[in-house]
Amino acid sequence: MQYQHINVPEQGQNITIDERGDWQIPLEPIIAYIDGDGVGLDVMPVMRNVVNRAVEHCYKTARKIHWMQVYNGEQAAKLYDGDWFPQETINAVRTCKIAIKGPLTTPLGGGFRSLNVALRQEMDLFVNMRTIKGFSALPSPLKNPFLTNITVLRDSSEDVYSGIEWQAGSIESEKMLDFLCEEMGVTRLRFTQECGIGIKNISKEGSERLVRYAINYALKNNSNSLTIVHKGNVLKFTDGAFKRWGFALAKKEFKAINHQNGRWLLIERSDQEPLIIKEVIADNMLQQCLMHPEQFDVVATTNQNGDFLADMLSAQVGGVGIMPAANLNNEVAFFEPTHGTFERIAGQNKANPSSSILSAVLMLKFMKWDKAAILIENALEKTFASSQVTFDLAPNKDDSNNSISNNSITLSCTDFAQKVIEHF
């Protein structure tokens, strides 16, 4: 395929998906990347260097990633006459199937509400994945942060984040209030003057595809349990339906049977213990993740619940700034750091590349290049433990939760990445 500004590598092969839906990863795949904006230009090149060195260390010349740069955000606007979101980027990512990106800014004074949201919506990346794993050397409010090792699979296509709402006092809001009260017989609105209205939409199709993805993920990754998190005790026809549709799908498509406790399900496996499918009310889940995070493995939940849960879990193990993420569907996998562009330190070689590096680890695990993924993950943990860190992880003398030594050495972005490589 010919592109206007994208240069396709001369070597390497595209990833394919077979008739059964299994991803076929060649030994030398072409993977798209977007450097992004702000500190993306600092962290993304060092991430690629860490990945390249790990792949070479583990597989010698047998495997290699061929990187293909594509554009979004400020870089795209410069190349494509002000177009922040070029269509050829979407086409290239769909062809490559796997991509990794840095943080993106959003145009001021109009344009997309969020380039990240626009990417997810344009490509229907309905699964937001956050893998939250504790590192014992990082600051944490928990005594044993390493007990936290939870993958949150959150729907990103529905719920209150779909953006269906009307401003208080607007004509549209007044029409909706009139319709609810006069046509639908709603009597439980305590205040109807100056009242903003939003719609929470949860569909059977959206719920089923998220839970189906989560069950397949849990089975393929030999997980002990899948927990469906919801607020169905109050929101019976949205969150409650999400849970009911999810359980029904597990029984119909995966032959799940009732657990002996009468609340959960089991999916039998021939070579290991059954996969347990649990259900937990959202507010109780937040409490349990603080007190006993070790009881959870994979989580499937709705959009807003997943947002709250993933950020809380990240705070337990070092903060959102070092957490990886992915946005996925059955045909495209997009990996990304969870932090923003941090314009105030952009270009200073100070930014922490850990989130980008761990997003690459998540990508390598998705590709089943586990040897390289585990190598990087272990090297990163050794680097944290050596108290050689970027400025944001350097201990504050008043911070009793920070286990990094007060004699720590503050490294630049590139020097930190080099220390990771030295621990291979």
Short mmCIF file of C-alpha atoms in Angstrom, two decimals:
data_model
loop_
_atom_site.label_atom_id
_atom_site.label_comp_id
_atom_site.label_asym_id
_atom_site.label_seq_id
_atom_site.Cartn_x
_atom_site.Cartn_y
_atom_site.Cartn_z
CA MET A 1 0.00 0.00 0.00
CA GLN A 2 1.22 3.49 -0.88
CA TYR A 3 1.07 6.26 1.71
CA GLN A 4 1.57 9.99 1.56
CA HIS A 5 3.95 10.37 4.51
CA ILE A 6 4.37 6.85 5.92
CA ASN A 7 7.43 4.86 4.92
CA VAL A 8 6.81 1.12 4.95
CA PRO A 9 9.88 -0.90 6.08
CA GLU A 10 11.59 -2.73 3.25
CA GLN A 11 11.73 -5.89 5.35
CA GLY A 12 9.28 -7.53 7.71
CA GLN A 13 5.81 -9.00 7.34
CA ASN A 14 2.34 -7.91 8.37
CA ILE A 15 0.57 -9.68 11.21
CA THR A 16 -2.47 -11.69 10.13
CA ILE A 17 -5.50 -13.24 11.81
CA ASP A 18 -6.66 -16.68 10.71
CA GLU A 19 -10.21 -17.97 10.22
CA ARG A 20 -10.45 -19.04 13.87
CA GLY A 21 -9.56 -15.54 15.04
CA ASP A 22 -6.04 -16.51 16.15
CA TRP A 23 -3.34 -13.91 15.65
CA GLN A 24 -0.43 -15.08 13.49
CA ILE A 25 2.74 -13.19 14.48
CA PRO A 26 5.61 -13.55 11.98
CA LEU A 27 9.19 -13.76 13.23
CA GLU A 28 9.84 -10.27 11.83
CA PRO A 29 6.57 -8.35 12.22
CA ILE A 30 5.97 -4.78 11.11
CA ILE A 31 4.61 -2.79 14.05
CA ALA A 32 3.31 0.75 13.78
CA TYR A 33 4.23 3.42 16.30
CA ILE A 34 3.20 6.99 17.05
CA ASP A 35 5.74 8.98 19.04
CA GLY A 36 3.00 11.30 20.24
CA ASP A 37 3.38 14.75 21.73
CA GLY A 38 5.18 16.32 24.68
CA VAL A 39 7.29 13.74 26.52
CA GLY A 40 6.26 11.15 23.96
CA LEU A 41 9.21 12.34 21.91
CA ASP A 42 11.46 11.54 24.89
CA VAL A 43 10.08 8.19 26.07
CA MET A 44 9.11 6.45 22.85
CA PRO A 45 12.60 6.24 21.23
CA VAL A 46 14.10 4.76 24.42
CA MET A 47 11.21 2.31 24.66
CA ARG A 48 11.98 1.03 21.17
CA ASN A 49 15.66 0.71 22.07
CA VAL A 50 14.82 -1.35 25.17
CA VAL A 51 12.51 -3.62 23.16
CA ASN A 52 15.04 -4.07 20.35
CA ARG A 53 17.81 -4.97 22.78
CA ALA A 54 15.57 -7.40 24.70
CA VAL A 55 14.43 -9.16 21.52
CA GLU A 56 18.04 -9.43 20.35
CA HIS A 57 19.15 -10.69 23.77
CA CYS A 58 16.46 -13.39 23.87
CA TYR A 59 16.19 -14.48 20.27
CA LYS A 60 19.49 -13.39 18.66
CA THR A 61 18.78 -12.97 14.94
CA ALA A 62 15.76 -15.30 14.89
CA ARG A 63 13.25 -12.51 15.62
CA LYS A 64 13.13 -8.79 14.97
CA ILE A 65 10.56 -6.00 15.05
CA HIS A 66 10.45 -3.69 12.04
CA TRP A 67 9.08 -0.37 13.27
CA MET A 68 6.89 1.79 11.02
CA GLN A 69 6.24 5.37 12.08
CA VAL A 70 2.72 6.70 11.65
CA TYR A 71 1.39 10.06 12.75
CA ASN A 72 -1.25 11.57 14.99
CA GLY A 73 -1.45 14.75 17.05
CA GLU A 74 0.96 17.66 16.59
CA GLN A 75 3.35 15.75 14.31
CA ALA A 76 0.45 14.83 12.04
CA ALA A 77 -0.80 18.42 11.93
CA LYS A 78 2.60 19.58 10.66
CA LEU A 79 2.75 16.92 7.94
CA TYR A 80 -0.88 16.81 6.84
CA ASP A 81 -1.73 20.52 6.53
CA GLY A 82 -3.34 20.86 9.95
CA ASP A 83 -5.00 17.43 10.03
CA TRP A 84 -4.43 16.08 13.54
CA PHE A 85 -6.08 12.76 12.71
CA PRO A 86 -5.08 11.61 9.19
CA GLN A 87 -7.01 8.74 7.69
CA GLU A 88 -3.89 7.06 6.37
CA THR A 89 -2.74 6.52 9.97
CA ILE A 90 -5.93 4.58 10.65
CA ASN A 91 -5.45 2.58 7.44
CA ALA A 92 -1.82 1.78 8.30
CA VAL A 93 -2.65 0.64 11.84
CA ARG A 94 -5.44 -1.59 10.56
CA THR A 95 -2.95 -3.14 8.14
CA CYS A 96 -0.25 -3.65 10.80
CA LYS A 97 -2.85 -4.77 13.40
CA ILE A 98 -0.49 -4.00 16.31
CA ALA A 99 0.58 -0.46 17.18
CA ILE A 100 2.07 1.37 20.13
CA LYS A 101 1.85 5.08 20.78
CA GLY A 102 2.98 7.84 23.08
CA PRO A 103 0.71 10.39 24.79
CA LEU A 104 -1.28 12.72 22.54
CA THR A 105 -2.36 16.30 23.10
CA THR A 106 -5.72 17.60 21.92
CA PRO A 107 -6.23 20.65 19.66
CA LEU A 108 -7.31 23.78 21.51
CA GLY A 109 -10.33 25.78 20.43
CA GLY A 110 -12.22 22.93 18.81
CA GLY A 111 -11.50 19.72 16.99
CA PHE A 112 -11.64 16.38 18.76
CA ARG A 113 -12.58 16.27 22.41
CA SER A 114 -9.69 13.84 22.80
CA LEU A 115 -7.47 12.27 20.16
CA ASN A 116 -7.23 9.16 22.34
CA VAL A 117 -11.02 8.88 22.47
CA ALA A 118 -11.23 9.58 18.73
CA LEU A 119 -8.81 6.74 18.00
CA ARG A 120 -10.83 4.32 20.12
CA GLN A 121 -14.12 5.37 18.57
CA GLU A 122 -12.89 5.43 14.97
CA MET A 123 -11.44 1.93 15.24
CA ASP A 124 -14.08 0.57 17.66
CA LEU A 125 -11.42 -0.46 20.18
CA PHE A 126 -14.03 -1.61 22.66
CA VAL A 127 -11.66 -3.13 25.26
CA ASN A 128 -9.49 -0.92 27.44
CA MET A 129 -6.91 -3.12 29.17
CA ARG A 130 -4.94 -2.02 32.20
CA THR A 131 -2.52 -4.45 33.81
CA ILE A 132 -1.74 -3.33 37.35
CA LYS A 133 1.19 -5.08 38.96
CA GLY A 134 2.94 -4.10 42.16
CA PHE A 135 6.70 -3.58 42.36
CA SER A 136 8.01 -3.93 45.90
CA ALA A 137 10.59 -1.15 45.43
CA LEU A 138 8.11 1.53 44.38
CA PRO A 139 6.26 3.89 46.75
CA SER A 140 2.88 2.56 47.82
CA PRO A 141 0.31 3.11 50.57
CA LEU A 142 0.05 -0.69 50.89
CA LYS A 143 2.29 -2.84 53.07
CA ASN A 144 2.51 -5.52 50.38
CA PRO A 145 1.96 -3.86 46.98
CA PHE A 146 3.42 -6.90 45.19
CA LEU A 147 0.20 -8.79 46.04
CA THR A 148 -1.58 -6.63 43.47
CA ASN A 149 -1.48 -8.26 40.04
CA ILE A 150 -4.80 -7.51 38.36
CA THR A 151 -5.80 -7.06 34.72
CA VAL A 152 -8.79 -4.76 34.26
CA LEU A 153 -10.72 -5.21 31.02
CA ARG A 154 -13.07 -2.26 30.75
CA ASP A 155 -15.66 -1.61 28.09
CA SER A 156 -14.86 1.65 26.30
CA SER A 157 -17.83 1.95 23.95
CA GLU A 158 -20.84 2.57 26.19
CA ASP A 159 -21.97 3.79 29.62
CA VAL A 160 -22.08 7.44 30.69
CA TYR A 161 -18.81 8.06 28.83
CA SER A 162 -20.60 7.71 25.49
CA GLY A 163 -21.22 11.45 25.82
CA ILE A 164 -25.03 11.52 25.60
CA GLU A 165 -25.92 14.45 27.86
CA TRP A 166 -27.60 17.83 27.86
CA GLN A 167 -26.57 20.97 29.72
CA ALA A 168 -28.71 22.22 32.60
CA GLY A 169 -31.08 24.95 31.46
CA SER A 170 -30.71 24.13 27.76
CA ILE A 171 -33.72 23.66 25.49
CA GLU A 172 -32.67 20.02 24.98
CA SER A 173 -32.49 19.38 28.72
CA GLU A 174 -35.93 20.93 29.28
CA LYS A 175 -37.39 18.79 26.47
CA MET A 176 -35.88 15.65 27.98
CA LEU A 177 -37.19 16.55 31.45
CA ASP A 178 -40.66 17.15 30.03
CA PHE A 179 -40.54 13.83 28.20
CA LEU A 180 -39.41 11.92 31.27
CA CYS A 181 -41.98 13.44 33.59
CA GLU A 182 -44.98 13.76 31.27
CA GLU A 183 -44.55 10.88 28.84
CA MET A 184 -42.63 8.30 30.87
CA GLY A 185 -44.22 8.98 34.25
CA VAL A 186 -40.93 9.59 36.07
CA THR A 187 -41.62 10.94 39.57
CA ARG A 188 -38.29 10.45 41.33
CA LEU A 189 -36.52 13.56 40.06
CA ARG A 190 -36.10 15.63 43.20
CA PHE A 191 -34.99 18.78 41.37
CA THR A 192 -36.14 19.52 37.84
CA GLN A 193 -34.98 23.12 37.53
CA GLU A 194 -31.49 23.71 36.13
CA CYS A 195 -30.95 19.96 35.87
CA GLY A 196 -28.34 18.44 33.58
CA ILE A 197 -29.34 15.13 32.01
CA GLY A 198 -27.11 12.25 30.93
CA ILE A 199 -27.87 8.80 29.57
CA LYS A 200 -26.22 5.61 30.77
CA ASN A 201 -26.46 3.09 27.95
CA ILE A 202 -25.53 -0.57 28.44
CA SER A 203 -26.46 -2.94 25.62
CA LYS A 204 -26.62 -6.71 25.43
CA GLU A 205 -24.31 -6.75 22.39
CA GLY A 206 -21.73 -4.48 24.02
CA SER A 207 -21.84 -6.43 27.29
CA GLU A 208 -21.52 -9.79 25.58
CA ARG A 209 -18.56 -8.86 23.41
CA LEU A 210 -16.67 -7.46 26.41
CA VAL A 211 -17.34 -10.51 28.59
CA ARG A 212 -16.59 -12.87 25.69
CA TYR A 213 -13.23 -11.14 25.21
CA ALA A 214 -12.53 -11.31 28.94
CA ILE A 215 -13.32 -15.03 29.23
CA ASN A 216 -11.15 -15.86 26.22
CA TYR A 217 -8.35 -13.72 27.68
CA ALA A 218 -8.60 -15.44 31.07
CA LEU A 219 -8.57 -18.91 29.50
CA LYS A 220 -5.65 -18.17 27.16
CA ASN A 221 -3.60 -16.68 30.00
CA ASN A 222 -4.35 -19.51 32.46
CA SER A 223 -5.97 -17.10 34.90
CA ASN A 224 -7.45 -18.37 38.14
CA SER A 225 -10.53 -16.19 38.08
CA LEU A 226 -12.55 -13.63 36.16
CA THR A 227 -14.51 -11.12 38.25
CA ILE A 228 -17.44 -9.21 36.77
CA VAL A 229 -17.71 -5.87 38.57
CA HIS A 230 -21.01 -3.99 38.46
CA LYS A 231 -23.43 -1.80 40.42
CA GLY A 232 -26.43 -3.97 39.69
CA ASN A 233 -27.84 -3.72 43.21
CA VAL A 234 -28.94 -0.15 42.32
CA LEU A 235 -28.70 0.11 38.51
CA LYS A 236 -30.65 -3.04 37.79
CA PHE A 237 -31.34 -2.52 34.08
CA THR A 238 -27.88 -1.30 33.08
CA ASP A 239 -25.13 -2.62 35.38
CA GLY A 240 -27.38 -5.42 36.55
CA ALA A 241 -28.07 -6.41 32.97
CA PHE A 242 -24.32 -6.32 32.22
CA LYS A 243 -23.78 -8.96 34.90
CA ARG A 244 -26.79 -11.07 33.84
CA TRP A 245 -25.87 -10.99 30.15
CA GLY A 246 -22.27 -11.83 31.01
CA PHE A 247 -23.21 -14.84 33.11
CA ALA A 248 -25.68 -16.05 30.48
CA LEU A 249 -23.03 -15.81 27.78
CA ALA A 250 -20.56 -17.78 29.93
CA LYS A 251 -23.11 -20.58 30.24
CA LYS A 252 -24.17 -20.55 26.59
CA GLU A 253 -20.81 -20.16 24.82
CA PHE A 254 -18.31 -21.53 27.35
CA LYS A 255 -20.43 -24.20 29.05
CA ALA A 256 -20.04 -22.59 32.47
CA ILE A 257 -21.77 -24.35 35.35
CA ASN A 258 -22.99 -23.06 38.70
CA HIS A 259 -20.46 -22.78 41.51
CA GLN A 260 -21.34 -24.56 44.74
CA ASN A 261 -21.83 -21.21 46.50
CA GLY A 262 -24.79 -20.50 44.22
CA ARG A 263 -23.46 -17.07 43.14
CA TRP A 264 -20.50 -17.79 40.90
CA LEU A 265 -19.81 -19.92 37.84
CA LEU A 266 -17.12 -22.43 36.86
CA ILE A 267 -15.60 -23.22 33.47
CA GLU A 268 -13.99 -26.63 33.59
CA ARG A 269 -10.46 -27.07 32.20
CA SER A 270 -8.91 -30.45 31.46
CA ASP A 271 -5.36 -29.62 32.53
CA GLN A 272 -5.87 -27.31 35.52
CA GLU A 273 -8.33 -26.03 38.07
CA PRO A 274 -11.58 -24.52 36.71
CA LEU A 275 -11.79 -20.85 35.81
CA ILE A 276 -13.96 -19.24 38.49
CA ILE A 277 -16.28 -16.46 37.31
CA LYS A 278 -17.14 -14.19 40.24
CA GLU A 279 -19.31 -11.10 40.57
CA VAL A 280 -18.67 -8.19 42.94
CA ILE A 281 -20.54 -4.93 43.53
CA ALA A 282 -18.36 -1.99 42.43
CA ASP A 283 -18.01 -0.20 45.79
CA ASN A 284 -17.21 -3.47 47.57
CA MET A 285 -14.63 -4.19 44.86
CA LEU A 286 -12.77 -0.98 45.69
CA GLN A 287 -12.61 -2.00 49.33
CA GLN A 288 -11.57 -5.59 48.62
CA CYS A 289 -8.80 -4.47 46.26
CA LEU A 290 -7.29 -2.43 49.09
CA MET A 291 -7.57 -5.16 51.71
CA HIS A 292 -7.12 -8.39 49.72
CA PRO A 293 -5.97 -7.65 46.15
CA GLU A 294 -4.49 -11.16 45.81
CA GLN A 295 -7.98 -12.66 45.42
CA PHE A 296 -8.47 -11.01 42.01
CA ASP A 297 -6.89 -11.88 38.68
CA VAL A 298 -8.82 -10.70 35.58
CA VAL A 299 -11.66 -8.19 35.92
CA ALA A 300 -14.38 -7.35 33.37
CA THR A 301 -16.45 -4.24 34.00
CA THR A 302 -18.33 -1.30 32.55
CA ASN A 303 -16.75 1.93 31.37
CA GLN A 304 -17.05 4.21 34.39
CA ASN A 305 -16.51 1.48 36.99
CA GLY A 306 -13.38 0.40 35.11
CA ASP A 307 -12.05 3.94 35.02
CA PHE A 308 -12.37 4.34 38.79
CA LEU A 309 -11.08 0.85 39.56
CA ALA A 310 -8.01 0.98 37.32
CA ASP A 311 -6.90 4.37 38.62
CA MET A 312 -7.35 3.31 42.25
CA LEU A 313 -5.36 0.12 41.66
CA SER A 314 -2.62 2.12 39.93
CA ALA A 315 -2.34 4.40 42.97
CA GLN A 316 -1.75 1.29 45.10
CA VAL A 317 1.37 0.29 43.15
CA GLY A 318 3.21 3.46 42.19
CA GLY A 319 0.77 5.70 40.37
CA VAL A 320 -0.83 6.03 36.97
CA GLY A 321 2.39 7.50 35.56
CA ILE A 322 4.09 4.10 35.34
CA MET A 323 1.12 1.93 34.35
CA PRO A 324 0.70 0.36 30.89
CA ALA A 325 -2.51 0.16 28.88
CA ALA A 326 -3.95 -1.19 25.66
CA ASN A 327 -7.04 -0.51 23.57
CA LEU A 328 -8.18 -3.58 21.69
CA ASN A 329 -10.74 -5.28 19.55
CA ASN A 330 -10.60 -8.59 17.72
CA GLU A 331 -8.63 -7.12 14.80
CA VAL A 332 -6.42 -4.32 16.20
CA ALA A 333 -4.29 -3.99 19.34
CA PHE A 334 -3.12 -0.48 20.31
CA PHE A 335 -0.73 -0.16 23.28
CA GLU A 336 0.00 3.08 25.11
CA PRO A 337 1.26 4.65 28.35
CA THR A 338 -1.41 5.90 30.73
CA HIS A 339 0.18 9.29 31.47
CA GLY A 340 -0.26 12.56 29.61
CA THR A 341 2.07 14.72 27.56
CA PHE A 342 3.68 16.57 30.56
CA GLU A 343 4.56 19.56 28.38
CA ARG A 344 6.45 21.30 31.21
CA ILE A 345 9.27 18.72 31.07
CA ALA A 346 9.02 17.78 27.39
CA GLY A 347 12.35 17.80 25.57
CA GLN A 348 14.37 17.85 28.79
CA ASN A 349 15.20 14.13 28.83
CA LYS A 350 13.69 13.89 32.33
CA ALA A 351 10.52 11.90 31.79
CA ASN A 352 10.01 8.44 33.26
CA PRO A 353 9.78 5.93 30.36
CA SER A 354 8.46 3.10 32.57
CA SER A 355 4.85 3.37 31.40
CA SER A 356 5.91 3.19 27.75
CA ILE A 357 8.31 0.33 28.47
CA LEU A 358 5.64 -1.62 30.38
CA SER A 359 3.18 -0.97 27.55
CA ALA A 360 5.72 -2.61 25.27
CA VAL A 361 5.93 -5.52 27.74
CA LEU A 362 2.16 -5.85 27.46
CA MET A 363 2.53 -5.80 23.67
CA LEU A 364 5.21 -8.51 23.70
CA LYS A 365 3.03 -10.71 25.92
CA PHE A 366 0.14 -10.19 23.51
CA MET A 367 2.47 -11.37 20.73
CA LYS A 368 3.46 -14.41 22.85
CA TRP A 369 7.07 -13.20 22.90
CA ASP A 370 7.01 -13.90 26.63
CA LYS A 371 10.74 -14.44 27.04
CA ALA A 372 11.54 -10.87 25.99
CA ALA A 373 8.59 -9.47 27.95
CA ILE A 374 9.63 -11.15 31.20
CA LEU A 375 13.25 -10.12 30.65
CA ILE A 376 12.26 -6.44 30.46
CA GLU A 377 9.85 -6.69 33.38
CA ASN A 378 12.47 -8.28 35.64
CA ALA A 379 15.13 -5.78 34.53
CA LEU A 380 12.80 -2.90 35.30
CA GLU A 381 12.16 -4.26 38.79
CA LYS A 382 15.91 -4.61 39.38
CA THR A 383 16.42 -1.02 38.26
CA PHE A 384 13.77 0.23 40.70
CA ALA A 385 15.37 -1.85 43.48
CA SER A 386 18.79 -0.37 42.75
CA SER A 387 17.38 3.09 43.63
CA GLN A 388 18.49 4.49 40.28
CA VAL A 389 15.33 6.21 39.13
CA THR A 390 13.94 9.19 37.24
CA PHE A 391 13.12 12.36 39.16
CA ASP A 392 9.45 11.52 39.74
CA LEU A 393 10.34 8.37 41.71
CA ALA A 394 13.12 9.91 43.77
CA PRO A 395 12.11 9.78 47.46
CA ASN A 396 10.80 12.73 49.36
CA LYS A 397 12.33 12.81 52.84
CA ASP A 398 8.85 13.13 54.33
CA ASP A 399 7.39 10.22 52.34
CA SER A 400 7.25 7.20 54.64
CA ASN A 401 5.65 5.05 51.92
CA ASN A 402 8.60 5.31 49.56
CA SER A 403 10.86 2.26 49.81
CA ILE A 404 13.40 3.66 47.36
CA SER A 405 16.57 4.58 49.22
CA ASN A 406 17.18 8.17 50.28
CA ASN A 407 20.58 7.69 48.68
CA SER A 408 18.95 7.15 45.30
CA ILE A 409 20.50 8.42 42.09
CA THR A 410 18.33 10.48 39.78
CA LEU A 411 18.75 9.49 36.14
CA SER A 412 17.70 11.02 32.85
CA CYS A 413 15.15 9.29 30.67
CA THR A 414 17.80 7.76 28.40
CA ASP A 415 20.12 6.79 31.28
CA PHE A 416 17.26 5.07 33.11
CA ALA A 417 16.45 3.03 29.99
CA GLN A 418 20.13 2.13 29.67
CA LYS A 419 20.14 0.87 33.27
CA VAL A 420 17.19 -1.36 32.42
CA ILE A 421 19.16 -2.80 29.50
CA GLU A 422 22.18 -3.36 31.71
CA HIS A 423 20.04 -5.60 33.94
CA PHE A 424 19.27 -8.01 31.08
#
